[in-house]
Structure formats: C-alpha cells, structure tokens
Tab-separated table of C-alpha atoms in Angstrom:
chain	number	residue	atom	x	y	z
A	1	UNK	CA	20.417	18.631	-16.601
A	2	UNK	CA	21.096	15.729	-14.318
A	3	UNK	CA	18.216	14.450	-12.257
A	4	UNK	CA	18.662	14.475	-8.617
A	5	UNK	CA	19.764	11.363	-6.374
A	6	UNK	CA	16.535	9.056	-5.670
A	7	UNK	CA	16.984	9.254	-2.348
A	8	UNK	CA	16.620	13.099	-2.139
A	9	UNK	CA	13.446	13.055	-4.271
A	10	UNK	CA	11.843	10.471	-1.810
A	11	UNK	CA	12.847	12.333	0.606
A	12	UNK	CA	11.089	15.760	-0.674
A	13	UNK	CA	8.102	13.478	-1.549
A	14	UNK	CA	8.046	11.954	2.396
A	15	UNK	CA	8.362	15.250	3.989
A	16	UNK	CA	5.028	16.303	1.692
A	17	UNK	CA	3.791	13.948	4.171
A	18	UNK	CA	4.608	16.147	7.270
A	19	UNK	CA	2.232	18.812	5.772
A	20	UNK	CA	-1.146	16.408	5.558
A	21	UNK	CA	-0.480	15.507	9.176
A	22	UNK	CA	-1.338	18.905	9.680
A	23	UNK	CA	-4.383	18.487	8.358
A	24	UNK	CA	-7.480	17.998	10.477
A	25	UNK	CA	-8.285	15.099	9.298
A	26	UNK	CA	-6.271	12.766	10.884
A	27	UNK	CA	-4.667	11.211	7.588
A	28	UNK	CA	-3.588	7.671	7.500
A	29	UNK	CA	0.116	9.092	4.886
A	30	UNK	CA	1.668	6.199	6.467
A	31	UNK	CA	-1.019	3.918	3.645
A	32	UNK	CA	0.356	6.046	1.076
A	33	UNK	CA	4.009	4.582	1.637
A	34	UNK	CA	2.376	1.110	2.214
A	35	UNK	CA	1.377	1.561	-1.858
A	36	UNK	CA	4.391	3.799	-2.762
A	37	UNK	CA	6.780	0.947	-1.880
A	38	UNK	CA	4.153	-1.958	-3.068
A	39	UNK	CA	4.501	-0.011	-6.259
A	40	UNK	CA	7.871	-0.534	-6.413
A	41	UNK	CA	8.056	-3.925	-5.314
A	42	UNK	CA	6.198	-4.688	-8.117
A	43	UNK	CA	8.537	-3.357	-10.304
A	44	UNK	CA	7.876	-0.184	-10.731
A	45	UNK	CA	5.570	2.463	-11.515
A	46	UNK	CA	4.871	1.717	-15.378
A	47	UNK	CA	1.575	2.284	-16.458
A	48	UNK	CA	0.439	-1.277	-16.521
A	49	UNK	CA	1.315	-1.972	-12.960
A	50	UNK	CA	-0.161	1.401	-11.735
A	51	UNK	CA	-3.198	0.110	-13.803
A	52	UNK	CA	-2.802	-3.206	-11.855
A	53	UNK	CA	-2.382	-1.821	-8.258
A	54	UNK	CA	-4.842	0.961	-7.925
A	55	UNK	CA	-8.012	-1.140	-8.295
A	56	UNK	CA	-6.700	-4.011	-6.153
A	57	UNK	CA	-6.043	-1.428	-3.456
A	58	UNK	CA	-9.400	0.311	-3.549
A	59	UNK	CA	-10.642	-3.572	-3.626
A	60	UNK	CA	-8.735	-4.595	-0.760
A	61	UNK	CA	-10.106	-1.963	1.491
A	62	UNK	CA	-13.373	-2.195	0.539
A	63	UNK	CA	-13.409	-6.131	1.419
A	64	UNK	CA	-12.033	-4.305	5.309
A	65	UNK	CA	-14.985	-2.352	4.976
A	66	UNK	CA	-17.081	-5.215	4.162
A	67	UNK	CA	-15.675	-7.293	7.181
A	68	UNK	CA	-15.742	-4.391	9.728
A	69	UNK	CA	-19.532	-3.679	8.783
A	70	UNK	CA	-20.183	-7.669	8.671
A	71	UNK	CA	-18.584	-7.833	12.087
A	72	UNK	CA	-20.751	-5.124	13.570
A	73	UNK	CA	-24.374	-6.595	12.225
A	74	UNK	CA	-22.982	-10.236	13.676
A	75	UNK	CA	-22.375	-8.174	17.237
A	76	UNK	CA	-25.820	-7.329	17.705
A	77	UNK	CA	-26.965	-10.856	16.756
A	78	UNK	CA	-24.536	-12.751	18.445
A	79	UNK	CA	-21.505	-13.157	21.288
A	80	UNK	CA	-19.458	-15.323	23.457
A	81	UNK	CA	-18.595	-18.164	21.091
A	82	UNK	CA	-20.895	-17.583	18.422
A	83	UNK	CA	-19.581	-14.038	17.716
A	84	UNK	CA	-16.390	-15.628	17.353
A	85	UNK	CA	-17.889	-18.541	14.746
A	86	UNK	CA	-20.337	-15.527	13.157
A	87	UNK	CA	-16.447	-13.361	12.679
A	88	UNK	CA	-14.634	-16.335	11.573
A	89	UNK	CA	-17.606	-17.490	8.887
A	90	UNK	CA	-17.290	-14.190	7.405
A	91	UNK	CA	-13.754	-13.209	7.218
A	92	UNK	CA	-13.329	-16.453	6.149
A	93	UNK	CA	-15.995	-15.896	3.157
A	94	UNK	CA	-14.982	-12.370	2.414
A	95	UNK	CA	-11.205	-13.251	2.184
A	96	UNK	CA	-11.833	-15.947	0.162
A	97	UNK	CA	-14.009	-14.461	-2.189
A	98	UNK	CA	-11.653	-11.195	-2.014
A	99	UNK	CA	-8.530	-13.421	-3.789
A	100	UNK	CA	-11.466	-15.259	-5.840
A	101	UNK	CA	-11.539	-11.504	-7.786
A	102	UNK	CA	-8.123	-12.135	-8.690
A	103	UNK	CA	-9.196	-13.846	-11.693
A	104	UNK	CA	-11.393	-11.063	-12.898
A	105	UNK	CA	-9.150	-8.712	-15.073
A	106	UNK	CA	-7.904	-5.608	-13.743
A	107	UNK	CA	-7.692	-7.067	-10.246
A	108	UNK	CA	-5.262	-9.609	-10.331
A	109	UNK	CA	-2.515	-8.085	-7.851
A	110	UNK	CA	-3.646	-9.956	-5.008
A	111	UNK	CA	-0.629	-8.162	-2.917
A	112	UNK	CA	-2.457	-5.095	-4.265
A	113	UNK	CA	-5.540	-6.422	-2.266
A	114	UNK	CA	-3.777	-7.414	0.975
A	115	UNK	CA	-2.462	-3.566	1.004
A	116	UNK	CA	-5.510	-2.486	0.214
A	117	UNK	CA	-7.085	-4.264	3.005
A	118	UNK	CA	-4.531	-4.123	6.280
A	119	UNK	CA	-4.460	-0.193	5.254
A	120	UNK	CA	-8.200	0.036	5.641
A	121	UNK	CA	-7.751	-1.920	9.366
A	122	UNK	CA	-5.410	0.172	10.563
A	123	UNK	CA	-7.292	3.150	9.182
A	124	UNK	CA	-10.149	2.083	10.792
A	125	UNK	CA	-8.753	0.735	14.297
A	126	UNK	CA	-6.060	3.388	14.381
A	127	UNK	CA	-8.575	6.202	14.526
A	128	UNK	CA	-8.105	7.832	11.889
A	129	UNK	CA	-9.788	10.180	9.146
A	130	UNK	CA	-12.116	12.771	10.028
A	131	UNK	CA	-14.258	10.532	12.078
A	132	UNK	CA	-12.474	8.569	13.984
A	133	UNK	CA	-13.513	4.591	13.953
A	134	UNK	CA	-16.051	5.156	11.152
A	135	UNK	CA	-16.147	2.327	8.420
A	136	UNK	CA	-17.233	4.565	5.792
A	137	UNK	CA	-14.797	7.610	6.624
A	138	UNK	CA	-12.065	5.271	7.033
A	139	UNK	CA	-12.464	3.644	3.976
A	140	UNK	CA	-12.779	7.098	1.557
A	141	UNK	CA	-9.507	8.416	3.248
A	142	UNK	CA	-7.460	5.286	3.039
A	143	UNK	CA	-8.318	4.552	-0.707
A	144	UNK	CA	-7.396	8.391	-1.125
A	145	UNK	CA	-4.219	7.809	0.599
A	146	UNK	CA	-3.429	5.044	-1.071
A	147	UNK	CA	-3.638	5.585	-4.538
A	148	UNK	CA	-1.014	8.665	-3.845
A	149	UNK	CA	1.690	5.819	-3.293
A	150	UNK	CA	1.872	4.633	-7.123
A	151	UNK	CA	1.791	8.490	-7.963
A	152	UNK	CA	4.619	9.291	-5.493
A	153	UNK	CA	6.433	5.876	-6.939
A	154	UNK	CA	6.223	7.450	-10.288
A	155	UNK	CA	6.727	11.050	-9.121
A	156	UNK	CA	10.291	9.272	-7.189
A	157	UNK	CA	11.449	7.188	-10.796
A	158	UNK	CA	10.646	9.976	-12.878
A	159	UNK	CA	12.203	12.782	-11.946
A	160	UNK	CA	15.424	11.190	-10.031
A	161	UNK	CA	18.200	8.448	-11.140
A	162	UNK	CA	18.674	5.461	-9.012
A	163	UNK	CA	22.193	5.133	-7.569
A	164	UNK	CA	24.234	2.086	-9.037
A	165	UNK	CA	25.496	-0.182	-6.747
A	166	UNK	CA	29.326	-0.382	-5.700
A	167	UNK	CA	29.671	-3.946	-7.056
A	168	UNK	CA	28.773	-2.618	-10.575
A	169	UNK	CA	30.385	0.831	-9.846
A	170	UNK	CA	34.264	-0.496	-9.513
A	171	UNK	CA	34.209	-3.872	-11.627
A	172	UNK	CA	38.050	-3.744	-11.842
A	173	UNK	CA	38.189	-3.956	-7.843
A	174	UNK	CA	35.349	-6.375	-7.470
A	175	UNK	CA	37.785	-8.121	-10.250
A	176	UNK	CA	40.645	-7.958	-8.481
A	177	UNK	CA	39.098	-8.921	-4.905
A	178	UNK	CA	37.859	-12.448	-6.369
A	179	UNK	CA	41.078	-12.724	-8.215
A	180	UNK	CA	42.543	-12.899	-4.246
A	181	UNK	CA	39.935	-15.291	-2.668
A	182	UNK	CA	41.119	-17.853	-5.664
C-alpha cells in the first residue's frame, strides 16, 4: 500500500490542532509546530534527535520560567533603572548558564533550548493555558505542547513519503536544459 503524500498527512496532523483550540484551556498548538518543524530541521525525527530535543525543550522553558519568576521577585525590590539592571543581571545569568547546560549530555541542542524558551514567553505573555499569565500554568502546558511536535514530526515521516523534487524527477530535461545554456 502506498503511503500518502507528506503534505496531506501534515495536513491531517495540523487540523488535529483545530480540535485542542476547542479546548478550554487556551492551548498554546502553535508551540507544538514550533518543535514539529525544529524536529525536522534537525534532521528528522530519529530516535536520537527526539532523545536530543525533548529535554532541551522542557529545559528551555523552564529557564522562561526561571526568568519570568526572577523578574517578578526583582519588581517588588526594585524599579526605574534598577529594575532594568536587576532584569538585565538575570537574564543575562540565566541565559548564560541555560547554553552552559549544553555541555551536560542529553541537553546539547541548544536550538532545542531557544524553542523551548521563546515558546514558554509567548505562552506566558500571550495568555494562554488555563490560567492565563501564570508562570507555572504556562510552563506545564507549553512543555506539553511541545513535546507533541517531535511526535507529530515522526507521526508526518512515518506514515507518508516525501515528494521528490522536479530537478531529480526529470533528469533527462534538467539534462537537456543545461545542455542549451552551454
């Protein structure tokens, strides 16, 4: 049995999405795309880079977490000016210290982390999960949402076949078109 286009099983998979909108919740499925095609641009949902992703995701967005809850304990303490030094200080620290992991096996994706973390900001700022601008509900729905992208990447290569490009689909008239331009 031939598998169906890739294009129609993403498709299926993205309209999925349509139904956890629904939800009342208030799911971020726009972070699960933000994985599904970080997945992919990491070549693919084997499982060694679904081992490498998932952990660097969940990483990333608890570093947001870490900064958002910094940012509010610095906001009672400080403002004007030194709320801006206090939010600089520790982004800077917890960014640094968030790529520093990168050498620790298991979380060396940094991209992984960078998803990972702008999902949980946008999460968190966008208002959504089921309450609205809370660090801690924003970061268990967006490391939920997620880790669905590498299992939609896999669901997508899996059960579909990628097309072939029209370069490598006519090689006699690809042939016969640089033949002319000589």
């Amino acid at each position: 049995m031939k598998k169906p286009p890739h294009a129609v099983v993403a498709s299926l998979l993205a309209v999925t999405t349509v139904l956890m909108v629904q939800l009342p919740w208030h799911l971020p499925v726009w972070a699960i795309f933000v994985s599904w095609a970080g997945t992919f641009a990491m070549g693919g949902p084997t499982i060694a880079n679904m081992k490498r992703i998932w952990p660097t995701l969940a990483f990333g967005s608890f570093t947001g977490f870490l900064v958002v809850t910094c940012f509010g304990i610095a906001s009672k303490n400080f403002s004007g000016t030194n709320l801006v030094i206090a939010e600089m200080i520790i982004l800077f620290i917890l960014n640094t210290a968030m790529i520093m992991m990168a050498r620790v096996p298991g979380l060396s994706f940094v991209p992984g982390m960078f998803f990972g973390f702008a999902s949980f900001f946008a999460t968190m700022f966008g208002g959504f999960g089921p309450t609205p601008k809370d660090p801690l509900s924003a970061l268990g729905v967006v490391i939920v949402m997620n880790a669905l992208g590498p299992i939609y990447a896999w669901i997508t290569a899996n059960f579909s076949h990628r097309h072939v490009p029209l370069e490598n689909t006519f090689p006699a008239a690809k042939q016969q078109q640089v033949q002319q331009k000589v």
